């Protein structure tokens, strides 16, 4: 049976947006593994630090070009980093 | 691939953290001052010339000159908007797009519509309003346009703030 609880209660790092979309990601863990600060990652991706923070907390879902950029930076696939919550 | 192999690529990808430069804001402030004073100066000059010539408002060239001024003003305004848009990242752009639809569109009109409906539906209400404000119908139209713009901007601004507060 489908779990109808809000996704942030089921999985850490995901939320429902205004239109009910939800995305979970491993960005914070991967960044910590490499000892990069949010500012470092923001610089590398050419976005603001606020964007990195919102991405890590699951409050903002990146565009496809940004998702590819993140995947390339970590030398992983998008699916390795992001996971959609059904 | 190990972390060490990824890390050396990092400085190459390094660019300045994306923030709107101070010069962009400075340009906006200067532009607003120049355009504001410019509009005032043009309006006052034409008003003075019309007054000296004894022209009525209907015969005045003021609307055409102000329209030309507005068109000319659009060039630096659009240039600045393009510069600002390029300087912000995708999340900041998304904030503007959401604020445009939800704040400037849906919410502001949901607030504004109850005021427009009786004015359109009941001309008596409209006439009473114009009479009570002691203004001409031309000025009432201008006031209506100004209120519509102000409501849109207010809705836009409030939703934009709400959006950022929610994402922080």
Short mmCIF file of C-alpha atoms in Angstrom, two decimals:
data_model
loop_
_atom_site.label_atom_id
_atom_site.label_comp_id
_atom_site.label_asym_id
_atom_site.label_seq_id
_atom_site.Cartn_x
_atom_site.Cartn_y
_atom_site.Cartn_z
CA UNK A 1 0.00 0.00 0.00
CA UNK A 2 1.31 3.45 -0.92
CA UNK A 3 2.63 5.51 1.98
CA UNK A 4 0.59 8.69 2.01
CA UNK A 5 2.66 10.54 4.59
CA UNK A 6 4.51 13.68 3.37
CA UNK A 7 7.82 12.57 1.88
CA UNK A 8 9.93 14.55 4.37
CA UNK A 9 8.52 12.31 7.11
CA UNK A 10 9.39 9.19 5.13
CA UNK A 11 12.77 10.14 3.68
CA UNK A 12 15.24 12.78 4.72
CA UNK A 13 16.06 15.54 2.23
CA UNK A 14 12.89 15.70 0.21
CA UNK A 15 9.80 17.88 0.21
CA UNK A 16 6.63 18.52 -1.71
CA UNK A 17 6.74 21.66 -3.81
CA UNK A 18 3.81 23.89 -4.63
CA UNK A 19 2.68 21.45 -7.29
CA UNK A 20 3.43 18.33 -5.28
CA UNK A 21 6.76 17.36 -6.85
CA UNK A 22 9.36 15.77 -4.64
CA UNK A 23 13.03 15.00 -5.10
CA UNK A 24 15.57 13.42 -2.81
CA UNK A 25 19.31 13.86 -3.31
CA UNK A 26 22.68 12.90 -1.85
CA UNK A 27 24.33 16.23 -2.53
CA UNK A 28 25.11 17.11 1.09
CA UNK A 29 26.70 13.72 1.80
CA UNK A 30 28.74 13.79 -1.40
CA UNK A 31 29.94 17.31 -0.73
CA UNK A 32 30.90 16.41 2.85
CA UNK A 33 32.80 13.35 1.61
CA UNK A 34 34.98 15.65 -0.46
CA UNK A 35 35.35 18.31 2.24
CA UNK A 36 33.88 20.96 0.00
CA UNK A 37 32.04 23.88 1.48
CA UNK A 38 28.71 25.06 0.09
CA UNK A 39 30.53 28.10 -1.29
CA UNK A 40 33.06 25.85 -3.08
CA UNK A 41 30.29 23.90 -4.71
CA UNK A 42 28.41 27.09 -5.58
CA UNK A 43 31.53 28.45 -7.27
CA UNK A 44 32.07 25.27 -9.24
CA UNK A 45 28.48 25.15 -10.43
CA UNK A 46 28.17 28.90 -11.05
CA UNK A 47 25.18 29.27 -8.74
CA UNK A 48 24.67 31.07 -5.44
CA UNK A 49 25.33 29.46 -2.07
CA UNK A 50 21.62 29.80 -1.28
CA UNK A 51 20.88 27.59 -4.25
CA UNK A 52 23.24 24.89 -2.95
CA UNK A 53 21.60 25.08 0.47
CA UNK A 54 18.12 24.81 -1.05
CA UNK A 55 19.25 21.88 -3.20
CA UNK A 56 20.75 20.04 -0.26
CA UNK A 57 17.68 20.51 1.93
CA UNK A 58 15.47 19.36 -0.94
CA UNK A 59 13.65 22.67 -1.13
CA UNK A 60 14.60 23.29 -4.71
CA UNK A 61 14.81 20.88 -7.62
CA UNK A 62 17.52 21.76 -10.15
CA UNK A 63 16.93 22.22 -13.84
CA UNK A 64 18.12 19.45 -16.14
CA UNK A 65 21.24 21.42 -17.24
CA UNK A 66 22.18 22.04 -13.60
CA UNK A 67 21.55 18.40 -12.71
CA UNK A 68 23.90 17.36 -15.53
CA UNK A 69 26.48 19.88 -14.35
CA UNK A 70 26.32 18.47 -10.81
CA UNK A 71 26.59 14.92 -12.11
CA UNK A 72 29.61 15.82 -14.25
CA UNK A 73 31.32 17.55 -11.33
CA UNK A 74 30.96 14.48 -9.14
CA UNK A 75 31.68 12.16 -12.08
CA UNK A 76 28.42 10.31 -11.47
CA UNK A 77 25.12 9.91 -13.24
CA UNK A 78 22.09 12.01 -12.37
CA UNK A 79 20.35 8.92 -11.00
CA UNK A 80 23.27 8.35 -8.62
CA UNK A 81 22.66 11.77 -7.08
CA UNK A 82 18.95 12.43 -7.45
CA UNK A 83 16.04 10.17 -6.74
CA UNK A 84 12.42 11.01 -7.39
CA UNK A 85 9.99 10.11 -4.65
CA UNK A 86 6.88 8.45 -6.06
CA UNK B 1 36.89 7.38 -9.66
CA UNK B 2 38.36 8.51 -6.36
CA UNK B 3 37.77 11.85 -4.74
CA UNK B 4 41.36 12.87 -5.46
CA UNK B 5 40.84 12.55 -9.17
CA UNK B 6 37.79 14.77 -9.03
CA UNK B 7 39.27 17.46 -6.83
CA UNK B 8 42.01 18.77 -9.15
CA UNK B 9 39.37 19.70 -11.69
CA UNK B 10 37.77 21.92 -9.11
CA UNK B 11 39.88 25.08 -9.41
CA UNK B 12 39.48 24.97 -13.20
CA UNK B 13 35.74 25.08 -12.82
CA UNK B 14 35.98 27.84 -10.26
CA UNK B 15 34.17 31.00 -11.17
CA UNK B 16 33.12 33.88 -9.02
CA UNK B 17 30.19 32.94 -6.77
CA UNK B 18 27.11 34.06 -8.61
CA UNK B 19 25.73 37.14 -6.93
CA UNK B 20 24.28 40.25 -8.46
CA UNK B 21 27.18 42.67 -8.70
CA UNK B 22 27.01 45.96 -6.85
CA UNK B 23 27.49 47.78 -10.13
CA UNK B 24 24.21 46.30 -11.42
CA UNK B 25 22.31 47.71 -8.43
CA UNK B 26 24.14 51.01 -8.71
CA UNK B 27 23.11 51.24 -12.34
CA UNK B 28 19.49 50.56 -11.39
CA UNK B 29 19.47 53.32 -8.77
CA UNK B 30 21.16 55.79 -11.09
CA UNK B 31 18.78 54.83 -13.90
CA UNK B 32 15.74 55.33 -11.70
CA UNK B 33 16.98 58.76 -10.60
CA UNK B 34 17.80 59.86 -14.16
CA UNK B 35 14.53 58.55 -15.60
CA UNK B 36 12.48 59.90 -12.70
CA UNK B 37 13.97 63.36 -12.90
CA UNK B 38 13.91 63.17 -16.70
CA UNK B 39 10.18 62.41 -16.76
CA UNK B 40 9.52 65.18 -14.26
CA UNK B 41 11.61 67.65 -16.24
CA UNK B 42 9.98 66.75 -19.58
CA UNK B 43 6.48 66.93 -18.06
CA UNK B 44 7.15 70.26 -16.36
CA UNK B 45 8.72 71.78 -19.50
CA UNK B 46 5.86 70.75 -21.76
CA UNK B 47 3.33 71.87 -19.16
CA UNK B 48 5.04 75.25 -18.97
CA UNK B 49 5.16 75.63 -22.78
CA UNK B 50 1.51 74.58 -23.12
CA UNK B 51 0.54 76.96 -20.34
CA UNK B 52 2.34 79.88 -22.00
CA UNK B 53 0.72 79.06 -25.33
CA UNK B 54 -2.69 78.74 -23.66
CA UNK B 55 -3.26 75.22 -24.98
CA UNK B 56 -5.87 73.04 -23.32
CA UNK B 57 -4.99 69.54 -22.12
CA UNK B 58 -6.81 68.05 -25.13
CA UNK B 59 -4.59 70.04 -27.53
CA UNK B 60 -1.41 69.43 -25.60
CA UNK B 61 1.44 67.45 -27.13
CA UNK B 62 2.23 66.16 -23.66
CA UNK B 63 0.87 62.60 -24.15
CA UNK B 64 2.89 62.11 -27.36
CA UNK B 65 6.11 63.48 -25.92
CA UNK B 66 5.70 61.44 -22.75
CA UNK B 67 5.01 58.37 -24.87
CA UNK B 68 8.21 59.02 -26.81
CA UNK B 69 10.05 59.49 -23.51
CA UNK B 70 8.66 56.19 -22.24
CA UNK B 71 9.74 54.42 -25.43
CA UNK B 72 13.26 55.85 -25.22
CA UNK B 73 13.41 54.94 -21.51
CA UNK B 74 12.60 51.35 -22.40
CA UNK B 75 15.95 50.89 -24.13
CA UNK B 76 18.17 51.29 -21.02
CA UNK B 77 15.51 49.59 -18.89
CA UNK B 78 15.45 46.49 -21.07
CA UNK B 79 19.23 46.51 -21.27
CA UNK B 80 19.43 46.60 -17.46
CA UNK B 81 16.83 43.83 -17.13
CA UNK B 82 18.86 41.63 -19.49
CA UNK B 83 22.03 42.38 -17.52
CA UNK B 84 20.29 41.57 -14.22
CA UNK B 85 18.74 38.37 -15.61
CA UNK B 86 22.11 37.16 -16.83
CA UNK B 87 23.73 37.90 -13.48
CA UNK B 88 21.37 35.75 -11.38
CA UNK B 89 21.30 31.96 -11.18
CA UNK B 90 18.46 29.63 -12.06
CA UNK B 91 16.92 29.56 -8.58
CA UNK B 92 16.70 33.36 -8.44
CA UNK B 93 15.13 33.32 -11.90
CA UNK B 94 12.64 30.72 -10.76
CA UNK B 95 11.70 32.99 -7.84
CA UNK B 96 10.87 35.76 -10.31
CA UNK B 97 8.91 33.45 -12.61
CA UNK B 98 6.85 32.04 -9.74
CA UNK B 99 6.31 35.54 -8.32
CA UNK B 100 5.18 36.72 -11.76
CA UNK B 101 2.56 33.98 -12.10
CA UNK B 102 1.34 33.56 -8.52
CA UNK B 103 1.99 36.99 -6.99
CA UNK B 104 1.71 39.41 -9.90
CA UNK B 105 -0.97 37.36 -11.61
CA UNK B 106 -3.19 35.07 -9.59
CA UNK B 107 -2.99 36.63 -6.12
CA UNK B 108 -2.98 40.30 -7.10
CA UNK B 109 -5.93 39.84 -9.44
CA UNK B 110 -7.82 37.81 -6.87
CA UNK B 111 -7.46 40.86 -4.62
CA UNK B 112 -8.05 43.41 -7.37
CA UNK B 113 -10.99 41.75 -9.08
CA UNK B 114 -13.55 42.40 -6.31
CA UNK B 115 -12.85 46.12 -6.77
CA UNK B 116 -13.15 46.05 -10.56
CA UNK B 117 -16.32 43.98 -10.79
CA UNK B 118 -18.67 46.49 -9.15
CA UNK B 119 -17.11 49.32 -11.17
CA UNK B 120 -17.77 47.52 -14.43
CA UNK B 121 -21.10 46.03 -13.45
CA UNK B 122 -22.64 49.07 -11.77
CA UNK B 123 -21.95 52.37 -13.50
CA UNK B 124 -23.69 54.09 -10.58
CA UNK B 125 -20.92 52.91 -8.30
CA UNK B 126 -18.32 54.20 -10.74
CA UNK B 127 -19.95 57.65 -11.02
CA UNK B 128 -20.35 57.92 -7.26
CA UNK B 129 -16.70 57.05 -6.78
CA UNK B 130 -15.54 59.65 -9.31
CA UNK B 131 -17.82 62.23 -7.68
CA UNK B 132 -16.66 61.45 -4.17
CA UNK B 133 -13.02 61.67 -5.23
CA UNK B 134 -13.75 64.93 -7.12
CA UNK B 135 -11.74 63.86 -10.15
CA UNK B 136 -12.43 63.69 -13.88
CA UNK B 137 -13.07 60.39 -15.64
CA UNK B 138 -9.64 60.75 -17.36
CA UNK B 139 -7.94 60.99 -13.99
CA UNK B 140 -10.08 58.15 -12.65
CA UNK B 141 -8.83 55.99 -15.52
CA UNK B 142 -5.23 56.92 -14.70
CA UNK B 143 -5.85 56.21 -11.03
CA UNK B 144 -7.31 52.82 -11.94
CA UNK B 145 -4.24 51.97 -14.03
CA UNK B 146 -1.93 53.09 -11.21
CA UNK B 147 -3.85 50.98 -8.66
CA UNK B 148 -3.69 47.96 -11.00
CA UNK B 149 0.07 48.33 -11.41
CA UNK B 150 0.59 48.91 -7.68
CA UNK B 151 -1.50 45.84 -6.81
CA UNK B 152 0.44 43.72 -9.28
CA UNK B 153 3.78 44.92 -7.93
CA UNK B 154 2.64 44.40 -4.35
CA UNK B 155 1.46 40.87 -5.09
CA UNK B 156 4.68 40.18 -6.98
CA UNK B 157 6.89 41.53 -4.19
CA UNK B 158 5.05 39.73 -1.40
CA UNK B 159 5.08 36.40 -3.20
CA UNK B 160 8.76 36.85 -4.06
CA UNK B 161 9.54 37.37 -0.35
CA UNK B 162 7.36 34.41 0.61
CA UNK B 163 9.13 32.23 -1.99
CA UNK B 164 12.59 33.03 -0.60
CA UNK B 165 11.42 32.65 2.99
CA UNK B 166 10.12 29.19 2.10
CA UNK B 167 13.34 28.11 0.39
CA UNK B 168 15.75 29.26 3.07
#
